[in-house]
Coordinates of N, CA, C and O in Angstrom, one line a residue:
X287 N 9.5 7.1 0.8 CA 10.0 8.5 1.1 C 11.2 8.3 2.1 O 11.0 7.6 3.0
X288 N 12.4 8.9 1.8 CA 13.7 9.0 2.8 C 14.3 10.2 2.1 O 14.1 11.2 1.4
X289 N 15.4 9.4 3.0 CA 16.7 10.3 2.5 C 18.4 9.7 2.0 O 18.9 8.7 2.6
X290 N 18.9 10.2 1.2 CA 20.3 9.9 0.7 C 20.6 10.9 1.3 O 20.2 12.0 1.1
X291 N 22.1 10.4 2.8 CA 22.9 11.0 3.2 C 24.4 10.9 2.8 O 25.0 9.8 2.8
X292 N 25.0 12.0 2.4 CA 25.8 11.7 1.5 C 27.2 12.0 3.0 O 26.9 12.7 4.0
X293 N 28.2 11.5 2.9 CA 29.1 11.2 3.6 C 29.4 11.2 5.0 O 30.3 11.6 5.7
X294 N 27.6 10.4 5.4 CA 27.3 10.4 6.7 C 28.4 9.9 8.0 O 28.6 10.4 9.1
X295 N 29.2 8.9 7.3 CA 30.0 9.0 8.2 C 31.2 9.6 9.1 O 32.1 9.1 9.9
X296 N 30.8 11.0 8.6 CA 31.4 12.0 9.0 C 30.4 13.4 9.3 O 30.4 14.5 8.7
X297 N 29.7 12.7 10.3 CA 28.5 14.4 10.2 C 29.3 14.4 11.9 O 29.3 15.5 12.4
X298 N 29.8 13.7 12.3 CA 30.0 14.4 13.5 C 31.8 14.4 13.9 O 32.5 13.8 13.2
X299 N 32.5 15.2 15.1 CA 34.0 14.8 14.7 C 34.4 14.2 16.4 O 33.6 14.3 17.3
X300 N 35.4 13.8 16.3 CA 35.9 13.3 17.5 C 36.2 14.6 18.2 O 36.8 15.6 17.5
X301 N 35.9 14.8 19.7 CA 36.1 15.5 21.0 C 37.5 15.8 20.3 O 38.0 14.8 19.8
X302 N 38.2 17.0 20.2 CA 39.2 17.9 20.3 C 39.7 18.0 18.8 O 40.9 18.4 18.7
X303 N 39.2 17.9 17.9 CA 40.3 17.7 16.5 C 39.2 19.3 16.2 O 38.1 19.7 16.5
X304 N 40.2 19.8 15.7 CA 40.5 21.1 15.4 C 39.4 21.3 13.6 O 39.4 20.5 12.6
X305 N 38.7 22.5 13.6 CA 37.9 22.8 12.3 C 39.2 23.1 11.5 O 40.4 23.6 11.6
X306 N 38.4 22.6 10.5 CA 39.3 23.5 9.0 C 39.2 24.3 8.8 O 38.2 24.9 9.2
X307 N 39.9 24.9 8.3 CA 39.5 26.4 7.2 C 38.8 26.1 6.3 O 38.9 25.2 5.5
X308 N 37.9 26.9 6.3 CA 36.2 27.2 4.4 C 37.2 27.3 3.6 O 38.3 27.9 3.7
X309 N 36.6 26.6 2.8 CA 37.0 26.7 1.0 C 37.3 25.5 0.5 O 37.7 24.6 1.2
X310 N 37.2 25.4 -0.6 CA 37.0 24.5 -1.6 C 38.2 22.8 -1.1 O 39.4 22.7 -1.0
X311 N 37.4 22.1 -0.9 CA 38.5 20.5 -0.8 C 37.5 19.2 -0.3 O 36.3 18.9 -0.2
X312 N 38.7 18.7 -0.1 CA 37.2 17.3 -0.3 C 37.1 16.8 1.7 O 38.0 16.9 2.5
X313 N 35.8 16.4 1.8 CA 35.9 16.0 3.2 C 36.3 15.2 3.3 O 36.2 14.3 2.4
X314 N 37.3 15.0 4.5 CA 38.3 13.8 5.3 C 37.2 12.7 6.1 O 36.2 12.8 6.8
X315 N 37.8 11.9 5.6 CA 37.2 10.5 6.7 C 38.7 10.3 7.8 O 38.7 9.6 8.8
X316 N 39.8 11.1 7.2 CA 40.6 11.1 8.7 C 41.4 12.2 8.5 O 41.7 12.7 7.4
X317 N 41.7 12.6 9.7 CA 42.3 13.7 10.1 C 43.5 14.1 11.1 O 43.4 14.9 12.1
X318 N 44.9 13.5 10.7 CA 46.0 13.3 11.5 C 45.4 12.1 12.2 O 45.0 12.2 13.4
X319 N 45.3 11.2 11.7 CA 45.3 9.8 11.7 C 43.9 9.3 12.7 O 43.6 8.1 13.1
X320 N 43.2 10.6 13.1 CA 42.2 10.5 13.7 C 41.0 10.1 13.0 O 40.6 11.1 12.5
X321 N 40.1 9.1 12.7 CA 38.6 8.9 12.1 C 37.4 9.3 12.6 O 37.3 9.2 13.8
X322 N 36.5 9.7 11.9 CA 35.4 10.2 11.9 C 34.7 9.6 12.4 O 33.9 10.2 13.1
X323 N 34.6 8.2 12.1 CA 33.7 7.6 12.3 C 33.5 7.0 13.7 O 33.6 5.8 14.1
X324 N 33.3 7.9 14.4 CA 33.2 7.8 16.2 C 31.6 7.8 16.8 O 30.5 8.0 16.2
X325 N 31.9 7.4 18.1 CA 30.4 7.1 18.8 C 29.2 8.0 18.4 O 28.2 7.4 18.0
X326 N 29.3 9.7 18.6 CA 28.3 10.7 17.8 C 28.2 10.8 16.5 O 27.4 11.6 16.2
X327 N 28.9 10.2 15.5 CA 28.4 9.5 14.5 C 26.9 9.1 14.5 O 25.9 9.7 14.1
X328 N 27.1 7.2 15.3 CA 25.7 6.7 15.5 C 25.0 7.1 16.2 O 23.9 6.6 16.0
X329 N 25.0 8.2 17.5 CA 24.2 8.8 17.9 C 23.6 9.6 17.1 O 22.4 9.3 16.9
X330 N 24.1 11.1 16.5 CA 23.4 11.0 15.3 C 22.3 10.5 14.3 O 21.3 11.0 13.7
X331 N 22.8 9.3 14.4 CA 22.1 8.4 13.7 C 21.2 8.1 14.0 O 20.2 8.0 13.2
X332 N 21.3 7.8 15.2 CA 19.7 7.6 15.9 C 18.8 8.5 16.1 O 17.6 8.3 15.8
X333 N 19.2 9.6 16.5 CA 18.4 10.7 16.6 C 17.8 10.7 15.0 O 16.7 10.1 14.9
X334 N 18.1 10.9 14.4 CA 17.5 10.9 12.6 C 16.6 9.7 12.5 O 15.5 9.7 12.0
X335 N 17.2 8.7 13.1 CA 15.9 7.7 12.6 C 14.6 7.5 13.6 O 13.5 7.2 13.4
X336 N 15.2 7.8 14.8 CA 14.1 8.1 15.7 C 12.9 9.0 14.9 O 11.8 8.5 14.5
X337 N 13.5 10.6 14.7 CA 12.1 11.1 13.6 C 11.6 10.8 12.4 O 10.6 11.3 12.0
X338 N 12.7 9.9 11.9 CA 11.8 9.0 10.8 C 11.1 8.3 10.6 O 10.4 8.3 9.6
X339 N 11.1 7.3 12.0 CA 10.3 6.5 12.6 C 8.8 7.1 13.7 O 8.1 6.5 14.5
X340 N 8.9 8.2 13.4 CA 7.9 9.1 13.8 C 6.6 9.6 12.9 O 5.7 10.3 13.3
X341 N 7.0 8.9 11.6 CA 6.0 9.3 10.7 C 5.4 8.0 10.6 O 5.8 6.9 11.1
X342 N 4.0 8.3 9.6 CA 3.7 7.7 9.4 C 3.4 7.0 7.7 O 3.4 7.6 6.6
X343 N 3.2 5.1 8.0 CA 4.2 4.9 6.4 C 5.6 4.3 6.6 O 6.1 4.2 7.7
X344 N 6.3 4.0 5.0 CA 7.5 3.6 5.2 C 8.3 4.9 5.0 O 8.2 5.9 4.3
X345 N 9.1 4.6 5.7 CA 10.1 5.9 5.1 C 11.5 5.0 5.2 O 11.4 3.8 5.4
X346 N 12.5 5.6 5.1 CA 13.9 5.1 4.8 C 14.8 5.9 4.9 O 14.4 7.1 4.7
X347 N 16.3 5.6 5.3 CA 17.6 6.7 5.0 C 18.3 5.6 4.0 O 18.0 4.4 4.0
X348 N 19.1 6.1 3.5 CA 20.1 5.0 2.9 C 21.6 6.2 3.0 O 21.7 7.0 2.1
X349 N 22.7 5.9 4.2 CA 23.8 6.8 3.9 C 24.6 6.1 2.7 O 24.5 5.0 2.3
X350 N 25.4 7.2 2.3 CA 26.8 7.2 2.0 C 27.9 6.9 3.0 O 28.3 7.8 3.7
X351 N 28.4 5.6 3.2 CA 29.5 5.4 4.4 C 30.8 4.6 3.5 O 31.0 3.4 3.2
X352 N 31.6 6.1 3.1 CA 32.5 5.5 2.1 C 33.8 4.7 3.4 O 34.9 5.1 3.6
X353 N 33.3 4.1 3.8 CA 34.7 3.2 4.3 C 34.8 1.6 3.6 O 33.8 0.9 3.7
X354 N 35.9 1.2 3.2 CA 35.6 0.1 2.4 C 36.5 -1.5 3.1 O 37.4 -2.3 2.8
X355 N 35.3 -1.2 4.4 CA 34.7 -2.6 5.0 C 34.1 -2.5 5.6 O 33.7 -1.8 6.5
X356 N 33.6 -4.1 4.8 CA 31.6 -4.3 5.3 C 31.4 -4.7 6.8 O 30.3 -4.6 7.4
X357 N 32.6 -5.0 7.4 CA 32.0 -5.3 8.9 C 32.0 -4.2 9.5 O 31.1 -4.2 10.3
X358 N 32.7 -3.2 9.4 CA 32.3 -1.6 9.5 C 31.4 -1.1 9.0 O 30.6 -0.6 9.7
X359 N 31.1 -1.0 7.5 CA 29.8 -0.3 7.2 C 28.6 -1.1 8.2 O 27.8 -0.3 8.7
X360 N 28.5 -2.2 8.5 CA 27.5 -2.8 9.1 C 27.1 -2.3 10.3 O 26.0 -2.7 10.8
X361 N 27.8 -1.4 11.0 CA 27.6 -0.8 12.3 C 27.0 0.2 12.2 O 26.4 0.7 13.2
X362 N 26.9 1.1 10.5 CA 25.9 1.9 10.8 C 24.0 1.5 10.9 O 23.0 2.2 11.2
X363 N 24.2 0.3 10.6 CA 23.0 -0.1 10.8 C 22.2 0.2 12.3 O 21.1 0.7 12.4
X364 N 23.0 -0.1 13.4 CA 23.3 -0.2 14.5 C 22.6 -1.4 14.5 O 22.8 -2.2 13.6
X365 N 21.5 -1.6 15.7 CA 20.4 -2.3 16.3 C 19.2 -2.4 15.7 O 18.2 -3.0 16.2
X366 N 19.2 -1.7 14.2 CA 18.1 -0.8 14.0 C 17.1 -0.4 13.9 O 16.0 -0.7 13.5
X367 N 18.3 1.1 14.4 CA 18.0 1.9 14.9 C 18.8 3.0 14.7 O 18.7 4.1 15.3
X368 N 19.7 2.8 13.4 CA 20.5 3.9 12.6 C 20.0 3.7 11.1 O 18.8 3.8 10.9
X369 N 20.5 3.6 10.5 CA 20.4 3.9 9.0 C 19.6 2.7 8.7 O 19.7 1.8 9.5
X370 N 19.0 2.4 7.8 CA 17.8 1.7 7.3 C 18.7 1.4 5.6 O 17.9 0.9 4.8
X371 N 19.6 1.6 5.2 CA 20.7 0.9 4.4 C 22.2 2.0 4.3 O 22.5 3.1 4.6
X372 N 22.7 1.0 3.7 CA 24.0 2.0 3.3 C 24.8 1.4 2.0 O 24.6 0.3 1.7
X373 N 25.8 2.4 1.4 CA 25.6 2.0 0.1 C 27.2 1.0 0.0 O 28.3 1.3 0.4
X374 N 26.9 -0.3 -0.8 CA 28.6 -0.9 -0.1 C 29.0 -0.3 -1.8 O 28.3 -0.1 -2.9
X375 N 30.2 -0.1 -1.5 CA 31.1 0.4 -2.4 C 31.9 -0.7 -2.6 O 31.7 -1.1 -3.7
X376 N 32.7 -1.3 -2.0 CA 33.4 -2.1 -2.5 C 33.2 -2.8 -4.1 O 34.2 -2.9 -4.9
X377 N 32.1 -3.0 -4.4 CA 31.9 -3.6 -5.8 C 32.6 -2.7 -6.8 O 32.9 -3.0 -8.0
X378 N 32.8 -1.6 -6.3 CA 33.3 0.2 -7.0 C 34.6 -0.5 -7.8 O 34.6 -0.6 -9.0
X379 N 35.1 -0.8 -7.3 CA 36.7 -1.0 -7.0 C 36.9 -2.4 -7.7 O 38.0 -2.6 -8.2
X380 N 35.6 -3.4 -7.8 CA 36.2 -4.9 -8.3 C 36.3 -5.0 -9.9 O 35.6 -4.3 -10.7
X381 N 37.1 -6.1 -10.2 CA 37.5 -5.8 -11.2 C 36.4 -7.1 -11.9 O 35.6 -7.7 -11.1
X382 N 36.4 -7.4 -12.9 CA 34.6 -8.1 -13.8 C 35.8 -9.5 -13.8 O 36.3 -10.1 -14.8
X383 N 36.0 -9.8 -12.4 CA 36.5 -12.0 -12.1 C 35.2 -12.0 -11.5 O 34.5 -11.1 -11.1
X384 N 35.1 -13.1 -11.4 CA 34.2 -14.2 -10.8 C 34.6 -14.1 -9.7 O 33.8 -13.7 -8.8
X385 N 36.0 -14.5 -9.2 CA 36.3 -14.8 -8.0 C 36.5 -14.1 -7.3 O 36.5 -14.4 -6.1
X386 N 36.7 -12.4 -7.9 CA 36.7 -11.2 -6.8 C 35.4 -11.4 -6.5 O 35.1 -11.5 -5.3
X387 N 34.5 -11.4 -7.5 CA 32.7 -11.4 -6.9 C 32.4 -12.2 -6.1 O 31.8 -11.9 -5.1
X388 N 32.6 -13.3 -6.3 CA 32.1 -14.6 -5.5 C 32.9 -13.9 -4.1 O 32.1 -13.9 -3.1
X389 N 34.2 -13.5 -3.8 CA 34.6 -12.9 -2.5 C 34.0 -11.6 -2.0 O 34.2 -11.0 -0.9
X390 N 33.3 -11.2 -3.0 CA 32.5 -10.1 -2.9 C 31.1 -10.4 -2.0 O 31.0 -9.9 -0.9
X391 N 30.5 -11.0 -2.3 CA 29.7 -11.6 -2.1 C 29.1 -12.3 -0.5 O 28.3 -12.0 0.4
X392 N 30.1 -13.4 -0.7 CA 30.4 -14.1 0.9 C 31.2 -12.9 1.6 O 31.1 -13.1 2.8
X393 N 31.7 -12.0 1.3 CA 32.2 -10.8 2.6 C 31.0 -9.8 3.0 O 30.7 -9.3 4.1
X394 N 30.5 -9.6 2.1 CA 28.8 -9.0 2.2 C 28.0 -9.3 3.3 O 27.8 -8.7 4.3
X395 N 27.4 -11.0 2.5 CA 26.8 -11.9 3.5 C 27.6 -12.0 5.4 O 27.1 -11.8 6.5
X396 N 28.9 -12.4 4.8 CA 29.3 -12.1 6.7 C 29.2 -11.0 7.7 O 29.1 -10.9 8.9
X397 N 29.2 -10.1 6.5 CA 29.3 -8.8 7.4 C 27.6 -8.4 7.6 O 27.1 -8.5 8.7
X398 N 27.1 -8.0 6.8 CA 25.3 -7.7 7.2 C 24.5 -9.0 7.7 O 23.4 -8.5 8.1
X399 N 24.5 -10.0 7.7 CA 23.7 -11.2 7.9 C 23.4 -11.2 9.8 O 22.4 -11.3 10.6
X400 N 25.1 -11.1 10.0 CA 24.8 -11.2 11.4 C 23.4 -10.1 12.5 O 22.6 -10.4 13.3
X401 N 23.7 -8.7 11.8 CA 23.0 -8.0 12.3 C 21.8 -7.9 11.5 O 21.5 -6.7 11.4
X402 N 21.2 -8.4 11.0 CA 19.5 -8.4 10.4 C 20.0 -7.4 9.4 O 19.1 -6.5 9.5
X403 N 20.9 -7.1 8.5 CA 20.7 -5.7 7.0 C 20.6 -6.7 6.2 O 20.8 -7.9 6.1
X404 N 20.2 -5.7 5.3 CA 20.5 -5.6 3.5 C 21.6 -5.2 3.5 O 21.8 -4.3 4.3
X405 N 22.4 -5.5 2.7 CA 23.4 -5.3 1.7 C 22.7 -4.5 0.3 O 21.6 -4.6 -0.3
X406 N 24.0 -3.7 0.0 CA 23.2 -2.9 -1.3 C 24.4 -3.3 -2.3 O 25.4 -3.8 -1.8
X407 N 24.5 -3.1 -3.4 CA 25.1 -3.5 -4.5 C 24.5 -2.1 -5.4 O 23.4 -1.7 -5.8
X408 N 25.9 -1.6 -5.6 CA 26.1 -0.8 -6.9 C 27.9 -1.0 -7.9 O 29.0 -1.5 -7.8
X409 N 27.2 -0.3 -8.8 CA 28.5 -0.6 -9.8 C 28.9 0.5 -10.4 O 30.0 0.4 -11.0
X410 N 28.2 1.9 -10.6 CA 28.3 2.8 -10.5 C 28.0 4.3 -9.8 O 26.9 4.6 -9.5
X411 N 28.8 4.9 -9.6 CA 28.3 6.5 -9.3 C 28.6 7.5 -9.8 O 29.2 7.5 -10.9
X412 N 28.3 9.0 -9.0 CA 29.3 10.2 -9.4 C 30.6 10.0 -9.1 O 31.4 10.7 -9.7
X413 N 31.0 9.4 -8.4 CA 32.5 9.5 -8.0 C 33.4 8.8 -8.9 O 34.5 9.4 -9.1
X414 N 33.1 7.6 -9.7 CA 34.1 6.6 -10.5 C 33.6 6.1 -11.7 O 32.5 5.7 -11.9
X415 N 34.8 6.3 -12.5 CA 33.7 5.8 -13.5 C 33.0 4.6 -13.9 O 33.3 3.5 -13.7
X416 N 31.7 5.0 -14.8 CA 30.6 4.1 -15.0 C 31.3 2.5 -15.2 O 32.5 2.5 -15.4
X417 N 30.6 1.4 -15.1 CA 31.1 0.3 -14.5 C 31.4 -0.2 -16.2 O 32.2 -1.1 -16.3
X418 N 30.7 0.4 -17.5 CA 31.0 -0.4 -18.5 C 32.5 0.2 -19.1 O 33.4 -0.4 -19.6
X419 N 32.4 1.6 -18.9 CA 33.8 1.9 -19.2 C 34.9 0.8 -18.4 O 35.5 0.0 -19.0
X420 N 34.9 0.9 -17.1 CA 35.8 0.0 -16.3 C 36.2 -1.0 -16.6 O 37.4 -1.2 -16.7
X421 N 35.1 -1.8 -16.8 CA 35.1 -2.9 -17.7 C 36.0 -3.3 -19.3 O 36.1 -4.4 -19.7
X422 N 36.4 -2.2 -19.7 CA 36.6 -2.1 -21.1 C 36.0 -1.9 -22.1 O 36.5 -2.3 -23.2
X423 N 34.9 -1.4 -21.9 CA 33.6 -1.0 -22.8 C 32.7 -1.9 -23.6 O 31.9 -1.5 -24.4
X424 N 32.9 -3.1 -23.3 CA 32.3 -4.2 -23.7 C 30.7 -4.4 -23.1 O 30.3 -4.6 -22.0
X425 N 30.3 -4.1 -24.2 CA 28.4 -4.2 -24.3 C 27.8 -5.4 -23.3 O 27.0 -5.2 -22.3
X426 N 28.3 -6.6 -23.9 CA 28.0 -7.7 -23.5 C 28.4 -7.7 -21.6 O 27.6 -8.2 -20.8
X427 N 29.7 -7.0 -21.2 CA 30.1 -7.2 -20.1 C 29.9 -6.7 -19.5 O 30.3 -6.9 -18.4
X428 N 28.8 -5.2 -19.8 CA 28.2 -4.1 -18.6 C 26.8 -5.2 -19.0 O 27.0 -5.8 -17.9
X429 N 26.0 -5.8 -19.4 CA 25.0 -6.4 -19.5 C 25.2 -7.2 -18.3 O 24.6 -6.8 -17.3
X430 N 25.7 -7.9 -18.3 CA 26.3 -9.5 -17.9 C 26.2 -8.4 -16.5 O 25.1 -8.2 -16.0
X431 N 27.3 -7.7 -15.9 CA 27.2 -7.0 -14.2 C 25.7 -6.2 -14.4 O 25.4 -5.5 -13.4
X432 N 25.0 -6.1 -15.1 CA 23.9 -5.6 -14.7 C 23.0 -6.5 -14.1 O 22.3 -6.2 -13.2
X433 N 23.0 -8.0 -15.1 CA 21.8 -8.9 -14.4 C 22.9 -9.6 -13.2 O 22.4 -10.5 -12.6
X434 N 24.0 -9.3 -12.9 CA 24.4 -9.8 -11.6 C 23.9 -8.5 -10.7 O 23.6 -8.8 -9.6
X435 N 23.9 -7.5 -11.0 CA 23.7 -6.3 -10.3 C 22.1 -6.5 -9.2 O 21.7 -6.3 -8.0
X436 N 21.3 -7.0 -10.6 CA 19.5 -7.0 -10.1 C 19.5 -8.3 -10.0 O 18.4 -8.7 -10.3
X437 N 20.4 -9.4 -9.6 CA 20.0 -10.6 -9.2 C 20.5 -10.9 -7.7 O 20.1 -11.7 -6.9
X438 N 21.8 -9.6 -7.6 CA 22.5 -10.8 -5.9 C 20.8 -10.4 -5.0 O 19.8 -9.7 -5.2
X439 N 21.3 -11.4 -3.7 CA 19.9 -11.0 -2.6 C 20.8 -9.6 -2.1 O 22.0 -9.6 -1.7
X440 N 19.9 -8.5 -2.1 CA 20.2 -7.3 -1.5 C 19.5 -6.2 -2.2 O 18.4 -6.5 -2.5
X441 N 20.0 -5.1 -2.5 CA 19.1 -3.7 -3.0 C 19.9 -3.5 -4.1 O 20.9 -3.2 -3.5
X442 N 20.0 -3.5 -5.2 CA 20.6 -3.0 -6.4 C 20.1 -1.3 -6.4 O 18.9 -0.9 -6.1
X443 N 21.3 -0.6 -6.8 CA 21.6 0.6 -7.1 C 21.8 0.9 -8.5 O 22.7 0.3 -9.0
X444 N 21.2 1.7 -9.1 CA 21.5 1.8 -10.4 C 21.7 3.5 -10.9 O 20.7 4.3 -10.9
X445 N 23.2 3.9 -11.3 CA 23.0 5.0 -11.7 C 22.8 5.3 -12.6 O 22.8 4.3 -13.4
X446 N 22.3 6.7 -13.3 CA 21.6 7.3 -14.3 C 22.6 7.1 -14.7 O 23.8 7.2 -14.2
X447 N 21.9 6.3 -16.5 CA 22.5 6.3 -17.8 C 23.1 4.5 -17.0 O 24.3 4.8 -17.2
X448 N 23.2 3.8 -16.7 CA 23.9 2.3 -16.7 C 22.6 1.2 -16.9 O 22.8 0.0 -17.0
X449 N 21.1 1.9 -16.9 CA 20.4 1.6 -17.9 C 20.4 1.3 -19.2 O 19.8 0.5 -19.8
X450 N 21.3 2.2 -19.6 CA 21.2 2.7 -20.8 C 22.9 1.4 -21.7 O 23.0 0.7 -22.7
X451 N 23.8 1.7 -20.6 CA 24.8 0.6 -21.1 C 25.9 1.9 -20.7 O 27.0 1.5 -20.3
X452 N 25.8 3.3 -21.0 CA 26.5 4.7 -21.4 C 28.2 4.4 -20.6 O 28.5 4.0 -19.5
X453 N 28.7 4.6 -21.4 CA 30.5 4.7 -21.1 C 30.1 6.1 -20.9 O 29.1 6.7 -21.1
X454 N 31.7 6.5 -20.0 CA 31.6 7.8 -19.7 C 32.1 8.9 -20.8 O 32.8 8.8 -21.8
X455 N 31.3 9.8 -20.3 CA 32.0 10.9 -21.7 C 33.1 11.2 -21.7 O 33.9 11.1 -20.8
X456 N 33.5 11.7 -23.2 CA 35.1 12.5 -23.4 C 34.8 13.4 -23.3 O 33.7 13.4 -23.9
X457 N 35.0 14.9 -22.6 CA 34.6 16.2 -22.8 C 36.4 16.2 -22.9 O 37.2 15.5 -22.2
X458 N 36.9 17.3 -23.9 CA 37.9 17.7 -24.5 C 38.3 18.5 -23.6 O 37.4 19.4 -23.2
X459 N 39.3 18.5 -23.1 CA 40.3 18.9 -22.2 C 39.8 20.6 -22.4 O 39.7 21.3 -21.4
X460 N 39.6 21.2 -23.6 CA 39.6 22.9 -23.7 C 38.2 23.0 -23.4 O 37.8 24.1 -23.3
X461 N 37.3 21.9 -23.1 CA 35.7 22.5 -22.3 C 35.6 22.1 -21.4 O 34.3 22.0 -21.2
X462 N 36.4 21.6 -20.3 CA 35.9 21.0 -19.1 C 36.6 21.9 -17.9 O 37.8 22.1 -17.7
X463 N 35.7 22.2 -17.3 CA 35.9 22.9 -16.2 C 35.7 22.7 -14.8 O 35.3 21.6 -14.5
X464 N 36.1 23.4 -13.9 CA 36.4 23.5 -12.7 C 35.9 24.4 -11.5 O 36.6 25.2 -10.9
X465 N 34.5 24.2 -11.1 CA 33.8 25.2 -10.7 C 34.7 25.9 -9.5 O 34.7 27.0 -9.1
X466 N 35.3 24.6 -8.9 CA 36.2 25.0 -7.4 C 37.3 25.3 -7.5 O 38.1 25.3 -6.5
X467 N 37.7 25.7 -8.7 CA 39.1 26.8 -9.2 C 39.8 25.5 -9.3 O 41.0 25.4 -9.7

């Protein structure tokens, strides 16, 4: 039992930066060159895991901390005493070499090892597309990142349908819509 916090690293803002205006746009991880990712952040964080660690059983959080470095994501771990995982994205972004992985890999290890985490390992989400399209739609080659996916040491993430092998859909330009105008 937990929770997926989706772009935790921004639930809280730095002392004086000014609210937005409502309505439809995407949340900033910076804001006139200011970052979110500030000390009430992990306080935050603690507060949440504090009452998670109030129950009884396992329980878990695993944030969303889209910043793409691991010696940074590693801080939301804190002591912990923050998040109980977080999800590395970087894999998002690598292209199917060996040698980006293998640097994938050993940057992982340096960055969470020191402080006692897991590392999590995904290859797809909602945000980008599915990892076999990326790939170039080759069968064999979303297979092949899948059993690297459930073999590195860490937590494999698996999105719906990359079971399955599923490239992303075509929806024709005259049926796809736009709920936020």
């Amino acid at each position: 039992d937990g929770f997926r916090m989706d772009v935790v690293h921004a639930i809280g803002k730095p002392d004086g930066l000014p609210d937005r205006e409502k309505g439809p746009g995407r949340v900033l991880t910076h804001f006139d060159g200011v970052t979110f990712d500030t000390g009430v952040v992990h306080e935050y964080l603690r507060g949440i895991r504090a009452v998670l660690d109030e129950y009884d059983g396992d329980r878990m959080s695993i944030g969303e901390v889209y910043i793409l470095d691991p010696h940074k994501v590693a801080t939301f771990y804190g002591t912990g005493d923050e998040l109980h995982l977080s999800f590395n994205f970087l894999p998002l972004w690598c292209p199917w070499d060996a040698e980006v992985w293998r640097g994938q890999v050993k940057d992982a290890a340096e960055a969470f090892d020191p402080v006692g985490a897991w590392t999590t390992w995904v290859l797809s989400n909602h945000d980008v597309p599915r990892h076999r399209t990326r790939y170039g739609g080759d069968e064999r080659t979303a297979r092949a990142a899948a059993v690297l996916l459930l073999t590195l040491r860490g937590v494999p993430y698996i999105y719906a349908g990359e079971e399955l092998g599923l490239l992303d859909a075509e929806v024709p330009k005259e049926q796809q819509q736009d709920p936020a105008g």
